[in-house]
mmCIF file of N, CA and C in Angstrom:
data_model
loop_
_atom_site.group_PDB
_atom_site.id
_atom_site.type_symbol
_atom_site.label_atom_id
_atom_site.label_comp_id
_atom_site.label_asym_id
_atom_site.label_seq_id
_atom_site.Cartn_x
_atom_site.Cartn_y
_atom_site.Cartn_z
ATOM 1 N N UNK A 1 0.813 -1.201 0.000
ATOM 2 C CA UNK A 1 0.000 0.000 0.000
ATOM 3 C C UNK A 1 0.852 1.257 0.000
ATOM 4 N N UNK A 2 1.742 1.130 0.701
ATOM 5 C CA UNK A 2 3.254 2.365 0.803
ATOM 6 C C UNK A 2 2.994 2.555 -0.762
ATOM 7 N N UNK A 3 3.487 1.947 -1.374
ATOM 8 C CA UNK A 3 3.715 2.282 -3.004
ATOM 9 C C UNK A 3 3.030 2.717 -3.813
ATOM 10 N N UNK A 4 1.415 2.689 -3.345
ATOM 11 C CA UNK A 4 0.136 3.444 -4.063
ATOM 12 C C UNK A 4 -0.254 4.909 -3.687
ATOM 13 N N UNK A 5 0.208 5.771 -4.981
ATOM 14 C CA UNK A 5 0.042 6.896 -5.030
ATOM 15 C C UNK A 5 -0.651 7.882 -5.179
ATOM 16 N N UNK A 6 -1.581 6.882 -5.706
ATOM 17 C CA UNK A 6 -2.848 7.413 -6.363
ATOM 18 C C UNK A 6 -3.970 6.562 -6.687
ATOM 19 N N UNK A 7 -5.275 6.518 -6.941
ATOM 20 C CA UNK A 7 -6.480 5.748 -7.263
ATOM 21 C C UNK A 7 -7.135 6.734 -8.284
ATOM 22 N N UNK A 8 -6.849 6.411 -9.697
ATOM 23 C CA UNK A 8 -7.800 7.220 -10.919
ATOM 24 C C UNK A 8 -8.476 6.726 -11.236
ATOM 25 N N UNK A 9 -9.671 7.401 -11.541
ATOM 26 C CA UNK A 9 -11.299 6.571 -11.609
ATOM 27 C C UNK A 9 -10.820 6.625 -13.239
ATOM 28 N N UNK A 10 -11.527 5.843 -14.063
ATOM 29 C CA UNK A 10 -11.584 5.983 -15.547
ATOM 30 C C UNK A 10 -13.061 5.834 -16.386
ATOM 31 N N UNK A 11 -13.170 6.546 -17.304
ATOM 32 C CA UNK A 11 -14.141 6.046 -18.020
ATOM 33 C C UNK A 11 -13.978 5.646 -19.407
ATOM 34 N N UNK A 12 -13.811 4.310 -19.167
ATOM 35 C CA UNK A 12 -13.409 3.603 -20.242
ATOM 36 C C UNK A 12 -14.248 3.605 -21.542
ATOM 37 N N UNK A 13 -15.626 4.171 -21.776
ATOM 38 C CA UNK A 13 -15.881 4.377 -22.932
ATOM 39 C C UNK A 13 -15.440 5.685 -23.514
ATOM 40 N N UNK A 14 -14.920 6.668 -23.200
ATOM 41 C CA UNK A 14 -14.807 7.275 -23.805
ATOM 42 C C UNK A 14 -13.307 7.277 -24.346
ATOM 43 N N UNK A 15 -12.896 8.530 -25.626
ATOM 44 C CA UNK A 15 -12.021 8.383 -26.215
ATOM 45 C C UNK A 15 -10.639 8.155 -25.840
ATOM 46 N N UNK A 16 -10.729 8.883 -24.393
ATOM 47 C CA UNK A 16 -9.790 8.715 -23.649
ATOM 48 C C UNK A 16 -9.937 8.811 -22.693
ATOM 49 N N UNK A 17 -10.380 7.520 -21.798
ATOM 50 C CA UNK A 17 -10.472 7.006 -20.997
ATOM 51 C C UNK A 17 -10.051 7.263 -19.280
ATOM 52 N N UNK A 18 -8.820 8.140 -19.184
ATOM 53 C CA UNK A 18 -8.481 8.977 -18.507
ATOM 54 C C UNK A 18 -8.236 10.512 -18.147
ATOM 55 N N UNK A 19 -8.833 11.076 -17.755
ATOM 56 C CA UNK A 19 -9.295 12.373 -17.204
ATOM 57 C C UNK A 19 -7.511 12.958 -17.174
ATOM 58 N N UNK A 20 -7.538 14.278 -17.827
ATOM 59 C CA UNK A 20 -6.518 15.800 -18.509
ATOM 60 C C UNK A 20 -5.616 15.394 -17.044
ATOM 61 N N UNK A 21 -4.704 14.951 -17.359
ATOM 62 C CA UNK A 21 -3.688 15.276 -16.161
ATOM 63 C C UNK A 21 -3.427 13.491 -15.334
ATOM 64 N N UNK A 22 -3.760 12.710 -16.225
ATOM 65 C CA UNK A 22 -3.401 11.448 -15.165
ATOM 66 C C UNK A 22 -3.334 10.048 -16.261
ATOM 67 N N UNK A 23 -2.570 10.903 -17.364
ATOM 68 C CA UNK A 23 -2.555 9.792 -18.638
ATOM 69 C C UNK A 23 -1.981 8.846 -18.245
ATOM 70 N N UNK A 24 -1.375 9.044 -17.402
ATOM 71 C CA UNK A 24 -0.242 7.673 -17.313
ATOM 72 C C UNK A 24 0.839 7.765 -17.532
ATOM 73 N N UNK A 25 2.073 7.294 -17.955
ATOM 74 C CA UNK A 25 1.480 5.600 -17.846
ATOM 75 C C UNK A 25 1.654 4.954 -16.403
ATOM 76 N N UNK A 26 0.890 3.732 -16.140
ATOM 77 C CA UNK A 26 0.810 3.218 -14.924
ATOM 78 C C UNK A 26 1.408 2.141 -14.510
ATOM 79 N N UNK A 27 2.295 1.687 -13.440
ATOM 80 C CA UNK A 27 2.590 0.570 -12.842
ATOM 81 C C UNK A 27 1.866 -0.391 -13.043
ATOM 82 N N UNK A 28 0.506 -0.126 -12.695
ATOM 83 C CA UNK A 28 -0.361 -1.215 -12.322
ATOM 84 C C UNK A 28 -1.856 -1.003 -12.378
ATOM 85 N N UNK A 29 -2.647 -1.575 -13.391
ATOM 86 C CA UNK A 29 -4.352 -1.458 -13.500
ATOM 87 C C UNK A 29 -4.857 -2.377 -12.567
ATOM 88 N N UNK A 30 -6.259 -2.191 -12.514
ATOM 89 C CA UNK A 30 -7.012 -3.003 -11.544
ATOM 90 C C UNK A 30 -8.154 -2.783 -12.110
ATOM 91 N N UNK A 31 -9.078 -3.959 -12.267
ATOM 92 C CA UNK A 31 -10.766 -3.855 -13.044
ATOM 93 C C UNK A 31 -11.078 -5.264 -11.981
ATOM 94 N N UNK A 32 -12.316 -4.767 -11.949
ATOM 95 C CA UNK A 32 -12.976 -6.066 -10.935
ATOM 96 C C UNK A 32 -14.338 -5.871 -10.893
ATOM 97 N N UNK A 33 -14.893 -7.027 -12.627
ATOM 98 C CA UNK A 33 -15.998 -7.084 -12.585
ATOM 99 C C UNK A 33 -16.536 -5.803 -12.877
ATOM 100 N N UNK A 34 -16.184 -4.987 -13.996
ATOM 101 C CA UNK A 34 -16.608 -3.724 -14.459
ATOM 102 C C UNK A 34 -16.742 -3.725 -15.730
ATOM 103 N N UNK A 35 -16.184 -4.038 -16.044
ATOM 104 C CA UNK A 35 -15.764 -4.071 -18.284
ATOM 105 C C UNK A 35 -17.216 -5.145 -18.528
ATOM 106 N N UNK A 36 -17.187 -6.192 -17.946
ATOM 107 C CA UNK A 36 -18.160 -6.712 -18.645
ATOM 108 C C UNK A 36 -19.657 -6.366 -18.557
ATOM 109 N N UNK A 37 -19.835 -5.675 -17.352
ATOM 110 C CA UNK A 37 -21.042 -4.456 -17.316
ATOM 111 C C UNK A 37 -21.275 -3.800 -18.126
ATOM 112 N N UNK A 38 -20.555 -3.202 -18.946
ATOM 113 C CA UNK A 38 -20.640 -1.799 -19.682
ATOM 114 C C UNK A 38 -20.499 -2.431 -20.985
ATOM 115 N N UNK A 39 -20.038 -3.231 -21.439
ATOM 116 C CA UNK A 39 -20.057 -3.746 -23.044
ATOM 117 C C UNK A 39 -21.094 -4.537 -23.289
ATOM 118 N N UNK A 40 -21.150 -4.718 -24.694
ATOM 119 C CA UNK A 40 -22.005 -5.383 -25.415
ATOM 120 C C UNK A 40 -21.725 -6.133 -26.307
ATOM 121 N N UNK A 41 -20.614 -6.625 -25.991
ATOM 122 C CA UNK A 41 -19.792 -7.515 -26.261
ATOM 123 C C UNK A 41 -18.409 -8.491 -26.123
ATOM 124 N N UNK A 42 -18.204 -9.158 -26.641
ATOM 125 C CA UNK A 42 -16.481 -10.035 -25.694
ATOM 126 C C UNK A 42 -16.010 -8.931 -26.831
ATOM 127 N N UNK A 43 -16.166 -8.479 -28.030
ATOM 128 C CA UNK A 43 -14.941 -8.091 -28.787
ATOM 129 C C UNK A 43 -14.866 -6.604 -28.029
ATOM 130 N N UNK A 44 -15.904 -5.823 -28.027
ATOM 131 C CA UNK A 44 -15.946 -4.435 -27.469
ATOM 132 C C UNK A 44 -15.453 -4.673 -25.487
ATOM 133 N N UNK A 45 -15.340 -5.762 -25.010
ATOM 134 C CA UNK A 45 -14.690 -5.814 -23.927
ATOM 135 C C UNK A 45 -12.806 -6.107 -23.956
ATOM 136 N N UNK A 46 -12.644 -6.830 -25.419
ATOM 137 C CA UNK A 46 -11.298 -7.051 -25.713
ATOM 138 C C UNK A 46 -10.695 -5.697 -25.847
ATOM 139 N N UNK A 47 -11.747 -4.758 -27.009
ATOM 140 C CA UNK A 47 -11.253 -3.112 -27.185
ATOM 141 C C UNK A 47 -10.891 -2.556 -26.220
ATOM 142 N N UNK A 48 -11.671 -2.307 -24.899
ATOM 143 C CA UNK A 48 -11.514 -2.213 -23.889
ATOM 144 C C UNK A 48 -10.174 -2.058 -22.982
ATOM 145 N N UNK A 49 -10.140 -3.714 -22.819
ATOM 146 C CA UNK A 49 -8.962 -4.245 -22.130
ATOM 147 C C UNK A 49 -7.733 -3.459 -23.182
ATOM 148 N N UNK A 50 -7.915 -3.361 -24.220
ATOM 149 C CA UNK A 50 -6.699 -3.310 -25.029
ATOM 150 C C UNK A 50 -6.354 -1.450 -24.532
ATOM 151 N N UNK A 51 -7.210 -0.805 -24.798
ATOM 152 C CA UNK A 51 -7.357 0.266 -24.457
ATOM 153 C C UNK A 51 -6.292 0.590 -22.648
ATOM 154 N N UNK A 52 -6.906 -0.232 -21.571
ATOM 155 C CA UNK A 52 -6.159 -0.127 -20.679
ATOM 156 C C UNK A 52 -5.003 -0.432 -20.826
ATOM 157 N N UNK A 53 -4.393 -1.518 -21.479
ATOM 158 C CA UNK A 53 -3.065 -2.038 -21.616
ATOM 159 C C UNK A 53 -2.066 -0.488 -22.397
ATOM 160 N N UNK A 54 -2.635 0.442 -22.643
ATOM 161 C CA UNK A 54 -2.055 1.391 -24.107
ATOM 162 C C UNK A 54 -1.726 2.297 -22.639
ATOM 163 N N UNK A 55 -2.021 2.051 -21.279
ATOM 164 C CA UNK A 55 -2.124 3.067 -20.336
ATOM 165 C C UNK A 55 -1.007 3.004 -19.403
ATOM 166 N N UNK A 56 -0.107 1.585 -19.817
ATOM 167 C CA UNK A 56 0.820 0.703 -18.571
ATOM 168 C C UNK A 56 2.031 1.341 -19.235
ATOM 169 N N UNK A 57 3.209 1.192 -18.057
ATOM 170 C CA UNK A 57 4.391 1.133 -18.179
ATOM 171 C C UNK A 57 4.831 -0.158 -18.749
ATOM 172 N N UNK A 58 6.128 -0.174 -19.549
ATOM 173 C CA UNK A 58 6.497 -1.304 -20.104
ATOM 174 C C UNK A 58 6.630 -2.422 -19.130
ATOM 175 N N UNK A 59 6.423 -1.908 -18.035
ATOM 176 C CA UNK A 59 6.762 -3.672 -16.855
ATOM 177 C C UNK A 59 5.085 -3.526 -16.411
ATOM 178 N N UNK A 60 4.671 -2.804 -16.975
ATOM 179 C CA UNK A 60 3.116 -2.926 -16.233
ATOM 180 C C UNK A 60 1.819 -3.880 -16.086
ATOM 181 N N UNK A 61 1.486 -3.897 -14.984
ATOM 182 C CA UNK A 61 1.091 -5.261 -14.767
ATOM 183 C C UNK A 61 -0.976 -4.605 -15.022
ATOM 184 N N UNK A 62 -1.681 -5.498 -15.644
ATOM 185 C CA UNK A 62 -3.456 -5.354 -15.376
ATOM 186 C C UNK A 62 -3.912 -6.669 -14.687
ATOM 187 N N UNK A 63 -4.569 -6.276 -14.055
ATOM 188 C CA UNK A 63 -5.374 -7.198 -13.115
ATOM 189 C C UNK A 63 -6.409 -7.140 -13.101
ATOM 190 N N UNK A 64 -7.217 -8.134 -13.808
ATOM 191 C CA UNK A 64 -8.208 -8.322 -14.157
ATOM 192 C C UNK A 64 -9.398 -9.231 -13.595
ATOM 193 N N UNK A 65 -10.572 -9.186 -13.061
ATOM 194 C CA UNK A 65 -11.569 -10.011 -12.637
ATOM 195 C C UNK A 65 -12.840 -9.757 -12.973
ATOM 196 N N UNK A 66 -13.118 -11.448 -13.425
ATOM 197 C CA UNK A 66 -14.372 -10.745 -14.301
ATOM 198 C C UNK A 66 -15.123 -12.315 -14.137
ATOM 199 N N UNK A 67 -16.482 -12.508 -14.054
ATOM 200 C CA UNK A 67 -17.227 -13.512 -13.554
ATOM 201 C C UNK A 67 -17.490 -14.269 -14.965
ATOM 202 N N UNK A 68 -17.422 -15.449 -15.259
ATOM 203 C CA UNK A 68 -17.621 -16.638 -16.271
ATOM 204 C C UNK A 68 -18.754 -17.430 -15.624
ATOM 205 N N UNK A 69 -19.282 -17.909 -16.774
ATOM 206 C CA UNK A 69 -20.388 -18.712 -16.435
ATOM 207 C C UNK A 69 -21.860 -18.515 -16.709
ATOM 208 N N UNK A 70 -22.508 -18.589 -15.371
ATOM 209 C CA UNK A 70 -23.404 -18.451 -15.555
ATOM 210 C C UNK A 70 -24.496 -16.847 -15.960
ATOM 211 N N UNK A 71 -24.535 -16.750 -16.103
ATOM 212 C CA UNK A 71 -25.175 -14.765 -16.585
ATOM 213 C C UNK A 71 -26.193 -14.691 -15.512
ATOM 214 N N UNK A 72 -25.737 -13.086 -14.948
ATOM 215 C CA UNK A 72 -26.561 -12.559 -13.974
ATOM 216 C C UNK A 72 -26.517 -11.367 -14.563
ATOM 217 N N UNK A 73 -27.488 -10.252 -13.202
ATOM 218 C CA UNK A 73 -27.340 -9.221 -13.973
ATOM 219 C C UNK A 73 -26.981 -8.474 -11.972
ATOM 220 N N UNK A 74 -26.007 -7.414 -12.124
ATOM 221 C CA UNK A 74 -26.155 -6.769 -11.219
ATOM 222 C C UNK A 74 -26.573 -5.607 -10.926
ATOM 223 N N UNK A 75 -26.751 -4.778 -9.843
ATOM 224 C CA UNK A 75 -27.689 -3.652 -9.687
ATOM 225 C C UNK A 75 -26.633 -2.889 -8.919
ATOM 226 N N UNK A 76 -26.738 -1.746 -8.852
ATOM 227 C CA UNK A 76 -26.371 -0.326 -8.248
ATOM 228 C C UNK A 76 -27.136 0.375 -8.079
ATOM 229 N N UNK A 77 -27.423 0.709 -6.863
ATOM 230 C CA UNK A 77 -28.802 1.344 -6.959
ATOM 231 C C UNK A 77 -30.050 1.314 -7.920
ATOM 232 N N UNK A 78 -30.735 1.983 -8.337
ATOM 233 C CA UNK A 78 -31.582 1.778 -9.330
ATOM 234 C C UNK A 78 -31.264 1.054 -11.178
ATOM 235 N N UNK A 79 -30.045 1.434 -10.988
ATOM 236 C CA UNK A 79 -29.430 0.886 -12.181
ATOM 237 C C UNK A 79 -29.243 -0.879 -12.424
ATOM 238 N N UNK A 80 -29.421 -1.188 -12.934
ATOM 239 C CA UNK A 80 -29.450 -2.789 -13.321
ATOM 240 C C UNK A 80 -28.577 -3.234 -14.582
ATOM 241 N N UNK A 81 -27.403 -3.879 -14.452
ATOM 242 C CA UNK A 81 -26.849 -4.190 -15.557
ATOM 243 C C UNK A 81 -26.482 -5.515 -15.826
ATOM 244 N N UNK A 82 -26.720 -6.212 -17.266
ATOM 245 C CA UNK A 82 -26.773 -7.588 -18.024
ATOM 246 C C UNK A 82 -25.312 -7.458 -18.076
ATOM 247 N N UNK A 83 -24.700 -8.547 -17.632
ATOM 248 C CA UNK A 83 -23.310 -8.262 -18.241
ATOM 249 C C UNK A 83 -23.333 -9.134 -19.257
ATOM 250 N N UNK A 84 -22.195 -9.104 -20.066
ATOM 251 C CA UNK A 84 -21.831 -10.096 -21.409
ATOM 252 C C UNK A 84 -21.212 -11.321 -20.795
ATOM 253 N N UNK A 85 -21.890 -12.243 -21.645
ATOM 254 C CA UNK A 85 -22.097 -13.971 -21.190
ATOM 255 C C UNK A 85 -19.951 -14.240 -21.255
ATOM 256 N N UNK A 86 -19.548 -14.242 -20.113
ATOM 257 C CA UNK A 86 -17.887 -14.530 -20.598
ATOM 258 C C UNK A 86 -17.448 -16.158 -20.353
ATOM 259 N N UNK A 87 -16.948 -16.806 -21.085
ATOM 260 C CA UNK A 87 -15.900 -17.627 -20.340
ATOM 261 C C UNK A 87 -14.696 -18.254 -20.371
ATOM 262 N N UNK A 88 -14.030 -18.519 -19.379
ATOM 263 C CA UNK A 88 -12.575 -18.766 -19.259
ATOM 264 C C UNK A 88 -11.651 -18.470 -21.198
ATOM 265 N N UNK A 89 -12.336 -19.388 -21.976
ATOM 266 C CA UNK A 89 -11.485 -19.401 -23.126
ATOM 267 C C UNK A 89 -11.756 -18.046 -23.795
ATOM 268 N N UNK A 90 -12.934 -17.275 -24.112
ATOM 269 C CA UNK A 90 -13.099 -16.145 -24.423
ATOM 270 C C UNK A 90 -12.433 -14.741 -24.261
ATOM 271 N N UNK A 91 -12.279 -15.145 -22.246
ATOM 272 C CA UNK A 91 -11.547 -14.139 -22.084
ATOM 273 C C UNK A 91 -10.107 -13.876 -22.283
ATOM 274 N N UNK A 92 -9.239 -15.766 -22.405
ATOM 275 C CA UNK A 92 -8.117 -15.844 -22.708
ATOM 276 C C UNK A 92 -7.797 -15.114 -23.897
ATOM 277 N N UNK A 93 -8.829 -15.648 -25.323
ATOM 278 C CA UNK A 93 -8.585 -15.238 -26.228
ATOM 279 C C UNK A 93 -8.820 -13.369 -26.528
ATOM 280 N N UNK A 94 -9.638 -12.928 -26.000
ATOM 281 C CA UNK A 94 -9.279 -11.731 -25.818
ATOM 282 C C UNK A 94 -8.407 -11.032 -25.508
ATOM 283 N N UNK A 95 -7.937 -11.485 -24.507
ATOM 284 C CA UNK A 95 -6.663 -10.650 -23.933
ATOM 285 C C UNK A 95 -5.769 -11.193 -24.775
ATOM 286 N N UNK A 96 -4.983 -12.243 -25.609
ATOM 287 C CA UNK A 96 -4.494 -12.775 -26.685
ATOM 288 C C UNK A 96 -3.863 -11.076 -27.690
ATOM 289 N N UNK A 97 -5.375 -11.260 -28.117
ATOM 290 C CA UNK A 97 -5.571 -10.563 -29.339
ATOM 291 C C UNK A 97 -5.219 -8.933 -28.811
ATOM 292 N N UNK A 98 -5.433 -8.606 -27.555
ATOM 293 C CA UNK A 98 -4.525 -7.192 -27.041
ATOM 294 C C UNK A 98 -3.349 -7.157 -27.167
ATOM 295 N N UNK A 99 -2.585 -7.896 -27.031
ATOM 296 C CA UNK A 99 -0.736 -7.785 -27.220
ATOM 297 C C UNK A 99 -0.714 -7.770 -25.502
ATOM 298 N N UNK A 100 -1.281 -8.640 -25.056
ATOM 299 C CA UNK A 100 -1.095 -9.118 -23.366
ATOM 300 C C UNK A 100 -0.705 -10.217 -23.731
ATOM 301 N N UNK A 101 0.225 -10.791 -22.742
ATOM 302 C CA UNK A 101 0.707 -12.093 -22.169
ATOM 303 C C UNK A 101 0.341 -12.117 -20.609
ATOM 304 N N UNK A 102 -0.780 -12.753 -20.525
ATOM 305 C CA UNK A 102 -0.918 -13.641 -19.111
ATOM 306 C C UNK A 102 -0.234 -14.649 -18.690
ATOM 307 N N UNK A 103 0.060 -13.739 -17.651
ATOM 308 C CA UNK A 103 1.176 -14.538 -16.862
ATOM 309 C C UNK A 103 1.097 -15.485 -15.247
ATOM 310 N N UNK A 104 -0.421 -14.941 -14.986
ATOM 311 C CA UNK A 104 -1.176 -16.174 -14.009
ATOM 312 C C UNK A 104 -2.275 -15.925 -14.163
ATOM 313 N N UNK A 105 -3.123 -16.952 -13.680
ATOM 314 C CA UNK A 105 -4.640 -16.844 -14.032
ATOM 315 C C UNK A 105 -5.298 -18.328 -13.090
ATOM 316 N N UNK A 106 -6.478 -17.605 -12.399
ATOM 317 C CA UNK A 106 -7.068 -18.884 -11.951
ATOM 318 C C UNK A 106 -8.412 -18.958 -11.672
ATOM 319 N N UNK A 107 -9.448 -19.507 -11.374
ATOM 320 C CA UNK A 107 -10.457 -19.811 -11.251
ATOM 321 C C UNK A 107 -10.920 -19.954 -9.923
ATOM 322 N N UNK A 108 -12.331 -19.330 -9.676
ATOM 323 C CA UNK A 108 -12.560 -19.594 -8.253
ATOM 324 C C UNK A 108 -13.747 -19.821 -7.870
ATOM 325 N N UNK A 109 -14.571 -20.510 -7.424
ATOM 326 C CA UNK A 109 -15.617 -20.768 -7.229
ATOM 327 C C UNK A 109 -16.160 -20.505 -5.706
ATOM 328 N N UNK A 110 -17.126 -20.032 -5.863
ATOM 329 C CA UNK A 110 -17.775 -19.798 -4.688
ATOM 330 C C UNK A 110 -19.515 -19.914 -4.470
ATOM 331 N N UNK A 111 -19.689 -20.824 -3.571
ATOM 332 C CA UNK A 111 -20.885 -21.235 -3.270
ATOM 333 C C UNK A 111 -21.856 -19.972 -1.811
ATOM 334 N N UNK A 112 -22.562 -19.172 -2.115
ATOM 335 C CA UNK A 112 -23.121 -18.384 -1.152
ATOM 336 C C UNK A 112 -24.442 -18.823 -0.460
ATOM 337 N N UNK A 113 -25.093 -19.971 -1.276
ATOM 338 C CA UNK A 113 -26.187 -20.722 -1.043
ATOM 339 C C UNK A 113 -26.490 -21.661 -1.840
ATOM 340 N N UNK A 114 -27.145 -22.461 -1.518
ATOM 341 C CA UNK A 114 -27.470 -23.949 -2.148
ATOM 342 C C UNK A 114 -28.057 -23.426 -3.894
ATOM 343 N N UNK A 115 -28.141 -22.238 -4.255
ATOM 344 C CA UNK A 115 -28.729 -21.869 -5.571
ATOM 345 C C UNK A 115 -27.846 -21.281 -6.252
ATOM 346 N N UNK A 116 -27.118 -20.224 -5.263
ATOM 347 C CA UNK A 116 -26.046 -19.220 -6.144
ATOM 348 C C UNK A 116 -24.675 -19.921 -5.775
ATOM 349 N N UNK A 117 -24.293 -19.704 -6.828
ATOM 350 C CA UNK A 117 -22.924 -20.395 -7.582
ATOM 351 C C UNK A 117 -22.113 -18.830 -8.251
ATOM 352 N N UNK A 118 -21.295 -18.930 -7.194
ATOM 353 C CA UNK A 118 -20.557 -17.523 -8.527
ATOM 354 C C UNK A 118 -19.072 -18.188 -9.038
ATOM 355 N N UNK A 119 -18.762 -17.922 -10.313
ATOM 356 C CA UNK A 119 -17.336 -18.429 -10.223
ATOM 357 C C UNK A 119 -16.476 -17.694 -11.374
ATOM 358 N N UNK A 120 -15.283 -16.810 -9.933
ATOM 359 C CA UNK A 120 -14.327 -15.940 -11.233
ATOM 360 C C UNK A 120 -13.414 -16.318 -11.574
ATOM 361 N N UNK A 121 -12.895 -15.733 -12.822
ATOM 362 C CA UNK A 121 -11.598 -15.741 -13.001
ATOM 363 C C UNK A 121 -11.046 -14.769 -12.774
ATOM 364 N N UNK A 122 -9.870 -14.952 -11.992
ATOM 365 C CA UNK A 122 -8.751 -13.634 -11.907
ATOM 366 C C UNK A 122 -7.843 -13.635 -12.882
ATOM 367 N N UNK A 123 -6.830 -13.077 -13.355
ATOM 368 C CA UNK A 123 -6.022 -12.558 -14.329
ATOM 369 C C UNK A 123 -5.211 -11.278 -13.871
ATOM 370 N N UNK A 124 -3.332 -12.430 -14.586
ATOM 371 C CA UNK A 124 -2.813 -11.040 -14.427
ATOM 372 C C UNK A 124 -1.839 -10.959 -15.714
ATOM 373 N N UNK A 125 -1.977 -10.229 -16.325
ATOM 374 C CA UNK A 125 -1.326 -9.864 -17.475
ATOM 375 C C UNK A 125 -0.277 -8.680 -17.410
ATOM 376 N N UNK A 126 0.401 -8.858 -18.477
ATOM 377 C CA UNK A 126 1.655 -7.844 -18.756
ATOM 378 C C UNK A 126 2.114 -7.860 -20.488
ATOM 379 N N UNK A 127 2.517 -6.599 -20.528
ATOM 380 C CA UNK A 127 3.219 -6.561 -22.110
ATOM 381 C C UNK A 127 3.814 -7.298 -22.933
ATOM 382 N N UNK A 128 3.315 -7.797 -23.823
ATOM 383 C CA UNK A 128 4.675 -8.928 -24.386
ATOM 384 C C UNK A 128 5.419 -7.940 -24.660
ATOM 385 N N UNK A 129 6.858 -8.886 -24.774
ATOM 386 C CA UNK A 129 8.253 -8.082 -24.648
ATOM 387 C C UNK A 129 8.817 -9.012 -25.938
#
């Protein structure tokens, strides 16, 4: 935590994604379970991801989490959002096609009740070199 300097919010649809004064580039991204909210698609979530990767330092690491499986939809206050149906191989191949090399990745399952089943994948990627 010593080493974190800062927390920049982003809005990744737009052209540029980071707000006049905090282009980057960054050590280190973090998304958790956000990208696939907002797209309407695995390819427009690959754009995305690719988009953050254009934001890293050459050793820079993205960390990525994003739910596979089964499709829910989550809520924020009044807001309700479908996310895009992801899984494990989809998202591999996405991040592929960014010019990322994942370099760990794992799966996690979690049972909250005899009905709900959530299960993510984490991801951590870096620049091919």
């Amino acid at each position: 935590r010593a080493a974190i300097s800062d927390v920049v919010h982003c809005d990744i649809c737009g052209e540029s994604p980071i707000e006049k004064g905090f282009e980057g580039p960054y050590n280190l991204i973090h998304s958790a379970n956000c990208l696939e909210c907002i797209c309407k698609s695995i390819e427009q979530w690959s754009d995305f991801v690719s988009k953050l990767s254009k934001l890293l330092t050459p050793d820079g690491v993205l960390v990525l989490v994003t739910d596979i499986g089964d499709e829910r939809i989550y809520r924020a206050g009044t807001i309700y959002a479908k996310p895009v149906k992801m899984t494990e191989e989809l998202v591999m191949n996405a991040i592929n096609k960014t010019g990322l090399e994942v370099t760990w990745s794992t799966t996690v399952v979690e049972t909250s009740s005899s009905v709900f089943i959530e299960k993510s994948l984490f991801i951590v990627a870096k620049q091919k070199h």
